[in-house]
PDB file of C-alpha atoms and ligand atoms in Angstrom:
ATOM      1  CA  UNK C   1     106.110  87.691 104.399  1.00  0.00           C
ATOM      2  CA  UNK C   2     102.769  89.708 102.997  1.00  0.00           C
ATOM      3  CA  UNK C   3     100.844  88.338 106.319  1.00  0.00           C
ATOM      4  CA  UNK C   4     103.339  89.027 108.519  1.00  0.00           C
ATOM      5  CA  UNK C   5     103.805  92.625 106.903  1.00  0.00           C
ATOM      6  CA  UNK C   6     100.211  93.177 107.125  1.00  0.00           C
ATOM      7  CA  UNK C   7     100.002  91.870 110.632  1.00  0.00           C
ATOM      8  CA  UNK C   8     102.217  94.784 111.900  1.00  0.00           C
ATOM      9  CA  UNK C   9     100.612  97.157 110.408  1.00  0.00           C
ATOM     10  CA  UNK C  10     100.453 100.229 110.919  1.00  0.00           C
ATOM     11  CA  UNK C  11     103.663  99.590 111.989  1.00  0.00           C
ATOM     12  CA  UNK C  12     106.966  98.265 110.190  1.00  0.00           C
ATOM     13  CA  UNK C  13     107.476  94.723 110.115  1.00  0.00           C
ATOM     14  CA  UNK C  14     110.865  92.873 109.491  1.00  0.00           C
ATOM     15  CA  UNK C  15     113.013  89.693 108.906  1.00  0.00           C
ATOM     16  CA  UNK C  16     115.708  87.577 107.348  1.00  0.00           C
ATOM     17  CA  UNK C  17     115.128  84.916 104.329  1.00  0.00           C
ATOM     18  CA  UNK C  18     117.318  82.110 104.167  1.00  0.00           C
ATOM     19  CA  UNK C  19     117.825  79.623 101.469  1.00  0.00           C
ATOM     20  CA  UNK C  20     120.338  78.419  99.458  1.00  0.00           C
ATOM     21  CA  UNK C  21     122.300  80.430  96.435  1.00  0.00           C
ATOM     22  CA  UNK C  22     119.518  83.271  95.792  1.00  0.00           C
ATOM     23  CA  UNK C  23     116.506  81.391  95.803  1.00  0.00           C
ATOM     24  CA  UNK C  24     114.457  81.931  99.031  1.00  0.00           C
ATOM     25  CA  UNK C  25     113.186  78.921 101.484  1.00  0.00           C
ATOM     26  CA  UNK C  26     112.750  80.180 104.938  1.00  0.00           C
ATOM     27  CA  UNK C  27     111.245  83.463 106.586  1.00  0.00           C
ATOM     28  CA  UNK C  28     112.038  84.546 109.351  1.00  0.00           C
ATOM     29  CA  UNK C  29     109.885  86.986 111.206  1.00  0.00           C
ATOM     30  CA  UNK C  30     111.576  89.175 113.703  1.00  0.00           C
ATOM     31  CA  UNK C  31     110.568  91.757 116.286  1.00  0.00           C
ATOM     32  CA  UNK C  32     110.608  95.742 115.106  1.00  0.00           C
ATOM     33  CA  UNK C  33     112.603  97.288 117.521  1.00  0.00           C
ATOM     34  CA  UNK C  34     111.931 100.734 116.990  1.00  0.00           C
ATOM     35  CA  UNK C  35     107.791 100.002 116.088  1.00  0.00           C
ATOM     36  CA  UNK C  36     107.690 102.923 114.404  1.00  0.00           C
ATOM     37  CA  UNK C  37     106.028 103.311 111.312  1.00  0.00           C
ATOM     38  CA  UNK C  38     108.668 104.860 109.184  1.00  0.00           C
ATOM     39  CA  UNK C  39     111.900 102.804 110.072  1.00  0.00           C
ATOM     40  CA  UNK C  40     112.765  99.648 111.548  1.00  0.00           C
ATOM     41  CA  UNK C  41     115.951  97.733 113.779  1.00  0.00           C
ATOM     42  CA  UNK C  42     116.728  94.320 114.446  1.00  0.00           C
ATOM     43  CA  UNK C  43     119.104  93.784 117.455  1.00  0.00           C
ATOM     44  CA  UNK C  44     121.942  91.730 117.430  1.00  0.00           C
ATOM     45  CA  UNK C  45     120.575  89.265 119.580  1.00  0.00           C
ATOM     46  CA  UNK C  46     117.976  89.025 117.553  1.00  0.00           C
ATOM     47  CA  UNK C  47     120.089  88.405 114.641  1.00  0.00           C
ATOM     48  CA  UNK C  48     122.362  86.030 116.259  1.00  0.00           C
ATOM     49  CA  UNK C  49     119.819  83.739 117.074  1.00  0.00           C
ATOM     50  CA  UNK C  50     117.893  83.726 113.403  1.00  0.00           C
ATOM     51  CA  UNK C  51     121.423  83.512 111.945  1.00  0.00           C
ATOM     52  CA  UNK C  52     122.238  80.122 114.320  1.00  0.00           C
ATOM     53  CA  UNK C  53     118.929  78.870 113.259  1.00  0.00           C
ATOM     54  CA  UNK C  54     119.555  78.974 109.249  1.00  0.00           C
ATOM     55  CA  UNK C  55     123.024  77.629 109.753  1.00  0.00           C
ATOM     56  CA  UNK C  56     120.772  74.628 111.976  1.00  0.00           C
ATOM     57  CA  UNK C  57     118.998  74.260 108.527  1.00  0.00           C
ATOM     58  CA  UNK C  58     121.836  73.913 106.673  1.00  0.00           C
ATOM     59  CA  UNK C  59     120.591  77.239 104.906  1.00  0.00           C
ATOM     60  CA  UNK C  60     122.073  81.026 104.609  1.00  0.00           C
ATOM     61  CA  UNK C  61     121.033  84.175 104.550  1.00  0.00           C
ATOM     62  CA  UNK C  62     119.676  85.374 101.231  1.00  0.00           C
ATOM     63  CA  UNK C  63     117.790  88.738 102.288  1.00  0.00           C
ATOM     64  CA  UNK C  64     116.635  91.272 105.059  1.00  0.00           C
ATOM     65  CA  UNK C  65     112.739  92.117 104.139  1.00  0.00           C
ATOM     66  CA  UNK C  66     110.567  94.978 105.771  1.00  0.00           C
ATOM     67  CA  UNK C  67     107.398  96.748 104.864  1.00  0.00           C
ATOM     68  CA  UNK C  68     106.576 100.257 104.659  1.00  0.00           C
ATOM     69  CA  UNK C  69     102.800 100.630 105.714  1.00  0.00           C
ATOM     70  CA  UNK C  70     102.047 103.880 104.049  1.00  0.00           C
ATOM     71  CA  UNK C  71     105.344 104.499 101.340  1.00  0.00           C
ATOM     72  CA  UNK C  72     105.869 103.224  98.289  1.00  0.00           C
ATOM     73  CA  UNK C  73     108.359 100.439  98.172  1.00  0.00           C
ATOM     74  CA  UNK C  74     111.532 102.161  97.285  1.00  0.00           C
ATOM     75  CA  UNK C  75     114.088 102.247  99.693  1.00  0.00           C
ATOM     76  CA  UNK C  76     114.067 105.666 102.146  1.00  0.00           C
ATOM     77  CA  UNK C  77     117.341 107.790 102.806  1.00  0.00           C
ATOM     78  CA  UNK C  78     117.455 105.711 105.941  1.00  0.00           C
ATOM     79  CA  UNK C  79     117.191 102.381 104.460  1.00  0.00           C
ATOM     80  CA  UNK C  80     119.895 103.532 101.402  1.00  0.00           C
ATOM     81  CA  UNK C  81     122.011 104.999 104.894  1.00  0.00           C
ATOM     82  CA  UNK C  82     122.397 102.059 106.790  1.00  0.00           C
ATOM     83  CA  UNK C  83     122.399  98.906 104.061  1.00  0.00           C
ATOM     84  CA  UNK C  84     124.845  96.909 104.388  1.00  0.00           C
ATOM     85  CA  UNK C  85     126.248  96.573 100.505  1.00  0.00           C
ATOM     86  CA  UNK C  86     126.395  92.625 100.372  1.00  0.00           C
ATOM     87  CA  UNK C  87     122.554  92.344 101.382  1.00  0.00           C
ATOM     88  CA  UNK C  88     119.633  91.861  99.298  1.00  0.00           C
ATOM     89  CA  UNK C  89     116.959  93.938 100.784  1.00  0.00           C
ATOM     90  CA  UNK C  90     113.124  93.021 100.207  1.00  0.00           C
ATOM     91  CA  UNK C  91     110.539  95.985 100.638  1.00  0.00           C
ATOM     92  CA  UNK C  92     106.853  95.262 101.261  1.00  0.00           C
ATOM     93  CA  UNK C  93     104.052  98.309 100.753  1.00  0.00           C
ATOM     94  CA  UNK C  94     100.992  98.910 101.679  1.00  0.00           C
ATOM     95  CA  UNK C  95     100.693 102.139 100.500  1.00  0.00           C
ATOM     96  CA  UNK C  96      98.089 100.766  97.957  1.00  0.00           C
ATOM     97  CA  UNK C  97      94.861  98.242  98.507  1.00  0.00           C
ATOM     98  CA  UNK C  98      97.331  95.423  97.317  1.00  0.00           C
ATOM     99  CA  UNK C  99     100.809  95.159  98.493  1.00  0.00           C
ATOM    100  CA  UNK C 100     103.477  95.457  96.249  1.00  0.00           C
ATOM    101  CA  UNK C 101     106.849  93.820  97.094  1.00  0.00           C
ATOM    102  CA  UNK C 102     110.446  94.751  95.211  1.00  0.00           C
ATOM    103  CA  UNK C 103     113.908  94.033  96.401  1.00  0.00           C
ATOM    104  CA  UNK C 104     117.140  96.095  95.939  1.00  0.00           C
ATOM    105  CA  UNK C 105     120.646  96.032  96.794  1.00  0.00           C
ATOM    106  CA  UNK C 106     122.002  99.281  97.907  1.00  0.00           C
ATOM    107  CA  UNK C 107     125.226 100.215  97.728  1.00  0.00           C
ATOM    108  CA  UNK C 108     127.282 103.688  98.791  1.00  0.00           C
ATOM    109  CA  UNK C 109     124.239 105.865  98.550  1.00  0.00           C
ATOM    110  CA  UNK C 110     122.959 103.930  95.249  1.00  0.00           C
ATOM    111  CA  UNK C 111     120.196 102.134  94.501  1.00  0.00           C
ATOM    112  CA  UNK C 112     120.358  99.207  91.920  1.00  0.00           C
ATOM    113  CA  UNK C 113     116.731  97.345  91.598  1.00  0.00           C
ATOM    114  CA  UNK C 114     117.114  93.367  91.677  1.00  0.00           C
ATOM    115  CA  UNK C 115     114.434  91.490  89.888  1.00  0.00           C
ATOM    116  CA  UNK C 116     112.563  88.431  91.841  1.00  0.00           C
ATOM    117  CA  UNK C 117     111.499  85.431  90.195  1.00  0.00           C
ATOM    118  CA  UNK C 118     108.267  83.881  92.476  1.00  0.00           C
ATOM    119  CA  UNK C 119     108.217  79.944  91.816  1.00  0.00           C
ATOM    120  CA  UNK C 120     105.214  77.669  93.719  1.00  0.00           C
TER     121      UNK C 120
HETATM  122 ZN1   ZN U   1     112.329 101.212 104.520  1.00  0.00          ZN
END
């Protein structure tokens, strides 16, 4: 998720992590839409496909992840705008030398910070 963030710099990169219950298995890396560097889209099709794939794997969808290449990694009025309030959403920044992940779920206009546990 870092390497593929970093790869699209100094655009936004995006995706979907699957897994089962909250922990996180799979990433899925999926194509910017917009490549912009202040917001990104996945189309449907796009999502479609990734979401066949997980259910392939036996697996579901545990959280939508992009980066912001220059912002810190709170979520912008656009992200809080158009989150879906079910979804965990992972944010990636390279605003400083070392990128800093955090995740959030975002519900009607709020913000409430979800803490992630990293196993090996
Ligand atoms: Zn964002």
């Amino acid at each position: 998720m870092l390497a593929h963030g970093e790869k699209e710099l100094p655009f936004e990169a995006c995706g979907l992590l699957s897994g089962s219950g909250e922990m996180i298995k799979t990433i899925w890396k999926a194509v910017n839409n917009k490549r912009k560097m202040n917001s990104f889209e996945i189309n449907e099709e796009q999502v479609t496909l990734l979401l066949t794939k997980i259910e392939e794997k036996n697996e579901c969808l545990v959280g939508i992840y992009h980066s912001h290449p220059t912002a810190p990694p709170v979520p912008s009025r656009e992200d809080i705008c158009f989150a879906y309030p079910d979804q965990v959403y992972f944010i990636i920044s390279y605003a400083k030398r070392k990128p800093i992940v955090k995740c959030y779920r975002m519900k009607q206009g709020k913000v409430f910070p979800v803490k992630i546990i990293f196993y090996d």
